[in-house]
Amino acid sequence: MHPHIEDYALIGDEQTAALVGRDGSVDWLCLPRFDSAACFARLLGDKENGHWRIAPKGVKGPCTRRAYRPDSLVLDTEWETDEGAVRVTDLMPQRDRAPDLVRVVEGLHGKVTVRSTLRLRFDYGSIVPWMRKSDGHRVAIAGPDSVWLSTEPQVRTWGEDNGTRSEFTVEKGEKVAFVLTWHPSHQPRPPRTDPYKALHASVKDWQKWSAACRYEGPHRDAVMRSLITLKALTYAPTGGIVAAPTTSLPEELGGVRNWDYRYCWLRDSTLTLGALLACGYHEEAEAWRNWLLRAVAGDPADLQIMYGLAGERRLPESELSWLSGFADSTPVRIGNEAVNQLQLDVYGEVLDSLSLARSSGLSAKPHTWAIQTSLMDWLQAEWRQPDEGLWEVRGGRRHFVHSKVMVWVAADRAVRALEENPQLSGDADGWRALRDKVHREVCEKGFDAERNTFTQSYGSRELDAALLLIPRVGFLPPDDPRVTGTVDAIREELGHGGFLRRYSTDETTVDGLPGEEGTFLVCSFWLADALHMTGRKKEARELFERLVGLTNDVGLLSEEYDPVAGRQLGNFPQAFSHVGLVNTALALFGDDEAG
């Protein structure tokens, strides 16, 4: 049977990441960046598409137990067998020049024979590299990619079944370390990494970073794991944060809702920035803000909803026909066609993010205000356009209410900036008029008075979980009857198994796609926030407790959850879900709440 999405754990070096299964197999790894081609792609195919398993010989099932070392991204996986017990410790140390995957095998008791099976497959599992020996090590080469495998101490390795096998025995206290190092095939081999020093340094560095967290409320372990995950999904050279390290993990098993999330979305900016700042991570927040400024620089008419890790704009979408997909969910896609969509809400998210950065004391950048005024000039002229909306629907443009609310946010934050900073120049009267006009139109055209709820788009009867953000962004106060009515209607119509869908896929063509999807985890966190803001604090906390209970055994969340099958769905781990967990914990149990 194919593993479940929640069977995986994450390791990474803040430039790329790997997924390690309960069976000790690394089934996904893109080198050298998050968005590079995978050299292990079993996650989206089978063992012939590349993987690396280390486990006791003859053991085919999952491990006995596994856990991250406290406040770190170093993973320990243990097996108890009839012969004894063994631990495999997996990590990707902070890179100097080249990315390393380090796997340390340690005997715990008894005498255990361990087998390593390495199948490298470059270009998303499509290319079998040429393998050779060099100085007692193995090197794999194909086109631009080169990978070295070394062990310490050396163990016998041999080629078998288009892979590389190793087999050895460990007793209590004995260790064997494997280091897999990638570098461009035209360059000399980089210096060797000491696996034991790398392990010690990685644990120390992660724990030092985690110690800076200011959150001390309930569920601190879950909050800390979410923050570590966000840090791991950060592309350190630029500060950009990828939505997930994976592509094409399905939103419906066997369905076609499979997308590439290895890019940076503007929609995540304000919520991510707020989570980092509130928990004391100003350096990461500033790096994210700086990435944002670089990415959006240019003609405001060309503002995109997402960018590459360094702000790249071209992310062409294609399908990989040789991969069978996770649980036979095809197509497998790389790139993301939604990059070409118009989503008006991103203008509001950018303005809101920069407003938050300014009020939080992040260092000022001389060109920041010029970018904001340029974005506002474009919005004043173009805000009446229909768009594809927050959820990147592929069923045609509409006047999405959330998009228009975020236009209001853009105007509101621009006006506030002028009021709070008299030295800034801008069209205060025009922006106030825009703010009032948008507010009036949304309340007239986007509100269903009969049902006392805002709707997904003008004139529709469908609902949208993004409307739960209306009180959070300040469009209306939490005690406004239209807000409480919207919260109740969304919970009633989009609720499923105690959680929340983002919108209805029943008898509607809004997203232009067949099939269903699971409940959307960040939307369920938004519901908890909205319940809290509207005075239903007990219900908010109960929902938060259930959501935290959905994390897998090592504290990770994907994008969605199927409450019927009890399975996680979508790309994994998902930054937006973990941002939701952190922000809801802060809302429910922050300084005022936790005492």
XYZ file of N, CA, C and O in Angstrom, residues 55-201:
588
model
N 17.176 0.659 7.053
C 16.341 0.000 8.062
C 16.952 -1.360 8.369
O 17.799 -1.860 7.622
N 16.533 -1.981 9.472
C 17.016 -3.339 9.752
C 16.697 -4.287 8.606
O 15.609 -4.224 8.013
N 17.627 -5.153 8.278
C 17.453 -6.102 7.183
C 16.237 -6.988 7.443
O 16.037 -7.501 8.546
N 15.418 -7.143 6.440
C 14.244 -8.003 6.542
C 13.003 -7.330 7.088
O 11.922 -7.906 7.034
N 13.139 -6.114 7.626
C 11.983 -5.386 8.162
C 11.372 -4.571 7.033
O 12.019 -3.683 6.471
N 10.124 -4.829 6.688
C 9.476 -4.140 5.577
C 8.518 -3.053 6.036
O 8.181 -2.151 5.268
N 8.040 -3.140 7.244
C 7.028 -2.202 7.719
C 7.601 -0.944 8.332
O 8.791 -0.643 8.208
N 6.756 -0.195 9.037
C 7.190 1.065 9.638
C 8.060 0.852 10.866
O 8.158 -0.257 11.405
N 8.660 1.944 11.290
C 9.523 1.917 12.476
C 8.700 1.681 13.740
O 7.467 1.732 13.726
N 9.388 1.461 14.838
C 8.727 1.305 16.136
C 8.325 2.652 16.707
O 7.237 2.817 17.255
N 9.187 3.627 16.557
C 8.914 4.986 17.032
C 9.817 5.966 16.301
O 10.848 5.574 15.756
N 9.422 7.223 16.312
C 10.274 8.270 15.755
C 9.905 9.591 16.400
O 8.780 9.775 16.904
N 10.839 10.526 16.392
C 10.601 11.844 16.978
C 11.740 12.764 16.572
O 12.866 12.324 16.330
N 11.414 14.055 16.506
C 12.479 15.048 16.372
C 13.186 15.213 17.711
O 12.554 15.114 18.775
N 14.459 15.485 17.656
C 15.119 15.901 18.886
C 14.509 17.228 19.315
O 14.149 18.054 18.473
N 14.357 17.452 20.616
C 13.608 18.622 21.089
C 14.033 19.917 20.408
O 15.236 20.211 20.288
N 13.036 20.682 19.939
C 13.258 22.006 19.352
C 14.297 21.991 18.247
O 15.156 22.877 18.160
N 14.236 20.970 17.387
C 15.188 20.886 16.280
C 14.508 20.267 15.064
O 13.352 19.836 15.124
N 15.264 20.197 13.953
C 14.801 19.533 12.753
C 15.626 18.272 12.492
O 15.783 17.831 11.371
N 16.157 17.700 13.559
C 16.935 16.464 13.494
C 16.027 15.316 13.912
O 15.455 15.333 15.006
N 15.884 14.325 13.032
C 14.885 13.269 13.198
C 15.535 11.962 13.633
O 16.488 11.488 12.998
N 15.012 11.359 14.700
C 15.436 10.031 15.156
C 14.342 9.023 14.841
O 13.177 9.211 15.224
N 14.718 7.924 14.161
C 13.795 6.842 13.834
C 14.357 5.553 14.423
O 15.521 5.223 14.184
N 13.541 4.835 15.211
C 14.041 3.649 15.913
C 13.220 2.414 15.557
O 12.008 2.491 15.332
N 13.940 1.280 15.513
C 13.302 -0.023 15.293
C 13.680 -0.960 16.434
O 14.854 -1.026 16.838
N 12.712 -1.676 16.951
C 12.947 -2.773 17.881
C 12.744 -4.077 17.112
O 11.685 -4.294 16.501
N 13.754 -4.933 17.095
C 13.658 -6.209 16.401
C 13.956 -7.344 17.377
O 14.350 -7.111 18.530
N 13.807 -8.577 16.909
C 14.124 -9.730 17.760
C 15.610 -9.771 18.100
O 15.995 -10.324 19.133
N 16.435 -9.197 17.252
C 17.880 -9.226 17.474
C 18.373 -8.054 18.320
O 19.474 -8.101 18.878
N 17.593 -6.975 18.393
C 18.032 -5.802 19.138
C 17.331 -4.555 18.639
O 16.278 -4.629 17.993
N 17.922 -3.403 18.925
C 17.319 -2.121 18.540
C 18.365 -1.252 17.867
O 19.556 -1.293 18.201
N 17.885 -0.429 16.922
C 18.777 0.449 16.172
C 18.073 1.780 15.921
O 16.834 1.835 15.851
N 18.870 2.842 15.824
C 18.336 4.181 15.561
C 18.996 4.748 14.308
O 20.209 4.612 14.116
N 18.185 5.390 13.467
C 18.705 6.153 12.330
C 18.378 7.623 12.565
O 17.212 7.970 12.785
N 19.407 8.454 12.560
C 19.235 9.890 12.755
C 19.434 10.597 11.418
O 20.480 10.436 10.780
N 18.423 11.346 10.996
C 18.452 12.014 9.696
C 18.488 13.528 9.861
O 17.756 14.098 10.691
N 19.301 14.182 9.050
C 19.386 15.633 9.069
C 19.974 16.132 7.762
O 20.614 15.383 7.019
N 19.745 17.406 7.486
C 20.437 18.120 6.417
C 21.113 19.319 7.064
O 20.444 20.315 7.393
N 22.422 19.249 7.296
C 23.107 20.346 7.991
C 23.089 21.626 7.171
O 23.024 21.585 5.928
N 23.145 22.752 7.874
C 23.259 24.040 7.190
C 24.441 23.964 6.243
O 25.549 23.650 6.658
N 24.180 24.262 4.976
C 25.245 24.034 3.994
C 26.268 25.161 3.975
O 25.942 26.335 4.223
N 27.500 24.755 3.682
C 28.564 25.706 3.421
C 28.587 25.992 1.924
O 28.251 27.080 1.473
N 28.937 24.962 1.156
C 28.918 25.102 -0.296
C 27.890 24.188 -0.938
O 27.122 24.602 -1.800
N 27.896 22.927 -0.536
C 27.059 21.922 -1.190
C 26.034 21.358 -0.214
O 26.280 21.291 0.994
N 24.874 20.928 -0.713
C 23.874 20.306 0.158
C 24.267 18.882 0.532
O 24.725 18.113 -0.314
N 24.083 18.547 1.814
C 24.374 17.212 2.324
C 23.127 16.622 2.958
O 22.377 17.317 3.647
N 22.945 15.338 2.747
C 21.961 14.549 3.494
C 22.754 13.570 4.354
O 23.494 12.735 3.833
N 22.627 13.704 5.677
C 23.398 12.894 6.622
C 22.463 11.915 7.306
O 21.392 12.294 7.804
N 22.871 10.627 7.351
C 22.093 9.583 8.009
C 23.046 8.784 8.904
O 23.973 8.136 8.404
N 22.807 8.843 10.205
C 23.680 8.187 11.178
C 22.942 6.999 11.783
O 21.860 7.152 12.378
N 23.518 5.811 11.642
C 22.946 4.577 12.184
C 23.667 4.251 13.489
O 24.904 4.231 13.541
N 22.899 3.977 14.550
C 23.492 3.685 15.861
C 22.819 2.475 16.486
O 21.578 2.405 16.549
N 23.610 1.529 16.959
C 23.069 0.398 17.693
C 22.663 0.808 19.092
O 23.403 1.516 19.789
N 21.488 0.377 19.523
C 20.993 0.721 20.862
C 21.150 -0.447 21.830
O 21.536 -0.255 22.976
N 20.822 -1.663 21.378
C 21.106 -2.864 22.163
C 21.012 -4.071 21.245
O 20.418 -4.015 20.159
N 21.607 -5.160 21.666
C 21.647 -6.352 20.842
C 22.595 -6.176 19.660
O 23.523 -5.359 19.690
N 22.330 -6.944 18.619
C 23.169 -6.919 17.418
C 22.248 -6.967 16.207
O 21.561 -7.965 15.970
N 22.209 -5.872 15.436
C 21.234 -5.709 14.362
C 21.958 -5.548 13.027
O 22.870 -4.725 12.899
N 21.531 -6.316 12.037
C 22.028 -6.139 10.678
C 21.157 -5.108 9.966
O 19.927 -5.218 9.960
N 21.812 -4.092 9.401
C 21.121 -2.967 8.774
C 21.422 -2.975 7.285
O 22.557 -3.270 6.865
N 20.424 -2.664 6.491
C 20.608 -2.585 5.047
C 20.255 -1.186 4.552
O 19.242 -0.603 4.953
N 21.115 -0.650 3.692
C 20.866 0.620 2.997
C 20.631 0.322 1.526
O 21.424 -0.378 0.888
N 19.524 0.840 0.989
C 19.213 0.714 -0.438
C 19.043 2.104 -1.014
O 18.098 2.823 -0.653
N 19.969 2.496 -1.879
C 19.973 3.835 -2.471
C 19.700 3.725 -3.967
O 20.439 3.068 -4.698
N 18.616 4.352 -4.402
C 18.317 4.446 -5.830
C 18.206 5.918 -6.195
O 17.205 6.574 -5.904
N 19.246 6.448 -6.803
C 19.229 7.831 -7.281
C 18.607 7.871 -8.668
O 18.960 7.076 -9.540
N 17.663 8.807 -8.842
C 17.019 8.977 -10.142
C 16.859 10.476 -10.377
O 15.980 11.114 -9.784
N 17.715 11.039 -11.224
C 17.661 12.480 -11.469
C 16.462 12.849 -12.347
O 15.820 11.989 -12.960
N 16.175 14.150 -12.393
C 15.085 14.696 -13.201
C 13.753 14.026 -12.881
O 13.094 13.444 -13.742
N 13.355 14.120 -11.604
C 12.059 13.608 -11.156
C 11.886 12.126 -11.462
O 10.823 11.678 -11.905
N 12.945 11.344 -11.208
C 12.820 9.902 -11.330
C 12.942 9.352 -12.722
O 12.679 8.163 -12.945
N 13.369 10.179 -13.692
C 13.384 9.716 -15.084
C 14.760 9.295 -15.573
O 14.856 8.646 -16.621
N 15.841 9.643 -14.870
C 17.192 9.382 -15.365
C 17.955 8.523 -14.361
O 18.117 8.898 -13.194
N 18.433 7.370 -14.816
C 19.293 6.514 -14.007
C 20.737 6.973 -14.220
O 21.234 6.937 -15.344
N 21.414 7.427 -13.165
C 22.761 7.971 -13.362
C 23.799 6.883 -13.570
O 23.574 5.704 -13.270
N 24.926 7.295 -14.081
C 26.087 6.422 -14.181
C 26.780 6.411 -12.827
O 27.125 7.450 -12.270
N 26.986 5.209 -12.260
C 27.609 5.052 -10.944
C 29.020 4.492 -11.106
O 29.260 3.609 -11.934
N 29.932 5.020 -10.303
C 31.295 4.490 -10.302
C 31.873 4.638 -8.900
O 31.343 5.381 -8.061
N 32.978 3.943 -8.670
C 33.703 4.071 -7.414
C 34.844 5.060 -7.578
O 35.459 5.148 -8.639
N 35.125 5.787 -6.490
C 36.239 6.726 -6.495
C 36.742 6.888 -5.071
O 35.985 7.322 -4.186
N 38.000 6.513 -4.838
C 38.610 6.630 -3.503
C 37.771 5.949 -2.430
O 37.617 6.462 -1.311
N 37.196 4.806 -2.767
C 36.414 4.066 -1.793
C 34.994 4.548 -1.634
O 34.242 4.014 -0.812
N 34.599 5.564 -2.392
C 33.248 6.105 -2.306
C 32.506 5.841 -3.605
O 33.092 5.400 -4.597
N 31.226 6.134 -3.610
C 30.410 5.996 -4.807
C 30.049 7.385 -5.329
O 29.719 8.289 -4.549
N 30.099 7.547 -6.636
C 29.700 8.807 -7.236
C 28.730 8.512 -8.369
O 28.930 7.580 -9.164
N 27.650 9.279 -8.427
C 26.619 9.143 -9.452
C 26.606 10.409 -10.296
O 26.569 11.526 -9.750
N 26.605 10.253 -11.608
C 26.642 11.399 -12.505
C 25.625 11.201 -13.620
O 25.513 10.118 -14.194
N 24.890 12.281 -13.919
C 24.007 12.312 -15.089
C 23.778 13.776 -15.448
O 23.220 14.534 -14.637
N 24.231 14.193 -16.623
C 24.037 15.573 -17.053
C 24.644 16.552 -16.079
O 25.826 16.442 -15.721
N 23.867 17.511 -15.568
C 24.410 18.537 -14.679
C 24.566 18.089 -13.230
O 25.142 18.824 -12.422
N 24.071 16.898 -12.890
C 24.010 16.471 -11.495
C 25.100 15.465 -11.158
O 25.383 14.535 -11.923
N 25.668 15.647 -9.958
C 26.648 14.696 -9.437
C 26.390 14.515 -7.953
O 26.189 15.494 -7.224
N 26.379 13.274 -7.496
C 26.138 12.962 -6.091
C 27.202 11.990 -5.604
O 27.484 10.978 -6.252
N 27.784 12.305 -4.447
C 28.777 11.442 -3.807
C 28.156 10.796 -2.583
O 27.458 11.445 -1.804
N 28.428 9.506 -2.414
C 28.009 8.771 -1.223
C 29.261 8.301 -0.491
O 30.094 7.589 -1.053
N 29.386 8.711 0.772
C 30.515 8.262 1.596
C 29.979 7.712 2.904
O 28.863 8.037 3.328
N 30.772 6.863 3.552
C 30.392 6.311 4.847
C 31.553 6.462 5.820
O 32.718 6.508 5.424
N 31.217 6.545 7.084
C 32.241 6.630 8.134
C 31.787 5.835 9.349
O 30.802 6.231 9.993
N 32.480 4.714 9.675
C 33.593 4.115 8.924
C 33.089 3.527 7.607
O 31.884 3.394 7.390
N 34.007 3.174 6.729
C 33.620 2.611 5.446
C 32.936 1.260 5.636
O 33.353 0.446 6.465
N 31.891 1.045 4.864
C 31.214 -0.254 4.826
C 31.151 -0.697 3.368
O 31.249 0.105 2.450
N 30.996 -1.987 3.180
C 30.978 -2.514 1.820
C 29.702 -2.087 1.102
O 28.606 -2.168 1.654
N 29.855 -1.591 -0.102
C 28.722 -1.235 -0.951
C 28.852 -1.966 -2.284
O 29.959 -2.269 -2.729
N 27.720 -2.243 -2.912
C 27.747 -2.901 -4.209
C 26.519 -2.479 -5.018
O 25.511 -2.011 -4.476
N 26.641 -2.606 -6.315
C 25.539 -2.287 -7.197
C 24.616 -3.471 -7.363
O 25.069 -4.608 -7.520
N 23.302 -3.182 -7.314
C 22.312 -4.249 -7.457
C 20.968 -3.635 -7.821
O 20.527 -2.659 -7.200
N 20.324 -4.189 -8.846
C 18.968 -3.780 -9.201
C 18.895 -2.268 -9.460
O 17.997 -1.587 -8.965
N 19.843 -1.770 -10.248
C 19.897 -0.342 -10.575
C 19.962 0.543 -9.335
O 19.391 1.641 -9.310
N 20.623 0.060 -8.311
C 20.788 0.836 -7.089
C 22.094 0.490 -6.414
O 22.898 -0.304 -6.922
N 22.309 1.092 -5.264
C 23.516 0.859 -4.479
C 23.117 0.289 -3.123
O 22.328 0.908 -2.402
N 23.646 -0.878 -2.785
C 23.303 -1.541 -1.528
C 24.499 -1.485 -0.573
O 25.663 -1.529 -0.984
N 24.175 -1.409 0.715
C 25.161 -1.547 1.789
C 24.540 -2.417 2.864
O 23.316 -2.376 3.084
N 25.381 -3.186 3.536
C 24.880 -4.035 4.613
C 25.962 -4.158 5.681
O 27.134 -4.373 5.368
N 25.553 -4.009 6.932
C 26.516 -4.016 8.033
C 25.767 -4.331 9.325
O 24.531 -4.295 9.381
N 26.525 -4.621 10.373
C 25.942 -4.959 11.667
C 26.421 -3.966 12.714
O 27.594 -3.576 12.724
N 25.514 -3.541 13.583
C 25.884 -2.641 14.680
C 25.437 -3.241 16.002
O 24.363 -3.835 16.116
N 26.279 -3.059 16.995
C 25.954 -3.398 18.371
C 25.787 -2.111 19.172
O 25.968 -1.011 18.634
N 25.456 -2.242 20.442
C 25.211 -1.077 21.274
C 26.399 -0.116 21.221
O 27.543 -0.509 21.441
N 26.092 1.159 20.901
C 27.119 2.193 20.869
C 27.868 2.315 19.560
O 28.569 3.312 19.342
N 27.757 1.335 18.682
C 28.440 1.416 17.390
C 27.643 2.296 16.430
O 26.410 2.275 16.426
N 28.374 3.046 15.600
C 27.728 3.963 14.661
C 28.329 3.812 13.271
O 29.522 3.566 13.121
N 27.474 3.992 12.280
C 27.896 4.095 10.885
C 27.155 5.298 10.296
O 25.925 5.374 10.384
N 27.909 6.227 9.718
C 27.304 7.438 9.172
C 27.417 7.445 7.653
O 28.461 7.109 7.084
N 26.317 7.831 6.997
C 26.286 8.014 5.552
C 26.147 9.506 5.254
O 25.377 10.211 5.921
N 26.876 9.967 4.242
C 26.748 11.352 3.784
C 26.541 11.340 2.277
O 27.364 10.801 1.530
N 25.424 11.923 1.850
C 25.113 12.062 0.432
C 25.276 13.529 0.063
O 24.582 14.392 0.629
N 26.177 13.850 -0.853
C 26.507 15.237 -1.186
C 26.285 15.490 -2.668
O 26.789 14.738 -3.514
N 25.529 16.548 -2.982
C 25.279 16.937 -4.370
C 26.189 18.086 -4.760
O 26.498 18.967 -3.938
N 26.609 18.115 -6.016
C 27.263 19.300 -6.566
C 27.154 19.253 -8.082
O 26.897 18.178 -8.672
N 27.320 20.378 -8.777
C 27.276 20.373 -10.243
C 28.345 19.450 -10.793
O 29.487 19.454 -10.334
N 27.981 18.658 -11.776
C 28.885 17.608 -12.254
C 30.149 18.160 -12.912
O 31.151 17.440 -13.024
N 30.126 19.419 -13.343
C 31.303 19.987 -13.996
C 32.297 20.592 -13.005
O 33.369 21.046 -13.404
N 31.946 20.588 -11.730
C 32.818 21.179 -10.724
C 33.489 20.091 -9.895
O 32.992 18.962 -9.796
N 34.637 20.430 -9.260
C 35.308 19.456 -8.393
C 34.432 19.098 -7.203
O 33.560 19.870 -6.778
N 34.701 17.932 -6.649
C 33.962 17.505 -5.464
C 34.206 18.478 -4.318
O 35.346 18.874 -4.054
N 33.145 18.900 -3.622
C 33.322 19.815 -2.485
C 33.979 19.101 -1.313
O 34.042 17.868 -1.264
N 34.485 19.860 -0.327
C 35.098 19.239 0.854
C 34.125 18.301 1.552
O 32.908 18.524 1.575
N 34.647 17.244 2.124
C 33.815 16.270 2.821
C 33.247 16.854 4.107
O 33.888 17.660 4.788
N 32.042 16.429 4.433
C 31.372 16.848 5.666
C 31.590 15.798 6.743
O 31.403 14.599 6.494
N 31.992 16.245 7.934
C 32.100 15.340 9.074
C 30.694 15.099 9.620
O 30.072 16.028 10.162
N 30.132 13.906 9.483
C 28.724 13.692 9.856
C 28.455 13.884 11.333
O 27.379 14.366 11.715
N 29.410 13.523 12.181
C 29.167 13.616 13.620
C 29.239 15.064 14.101
O 28.440 15.494 14.951
N 30.171 15.838 13.546
C 30.212 17.273 13.867
C 28.965 17.972 13.325
O 28.404 18.861 13.985
N 28.542 17.556 12.131
C 27.344 18.159 11.545
C 26.116 17.888 12.410
O 25.272 18.770 12.610
N 25.997 16.676 12.930
C 24.871 16.331 13.802
C 24.882 17.176 15.065
O 23.853 17.765 15.448
N 26.030 17.264 15.702
C 26.137 18.046 16.941
C 25.806 19.514 16.682
O 25.036 20.142 17.434
N 26.357 20.071 15.593
C 26.138 21.485 15.295
C 24.684 21.765 14.935
O 24.126 22.797 15.321
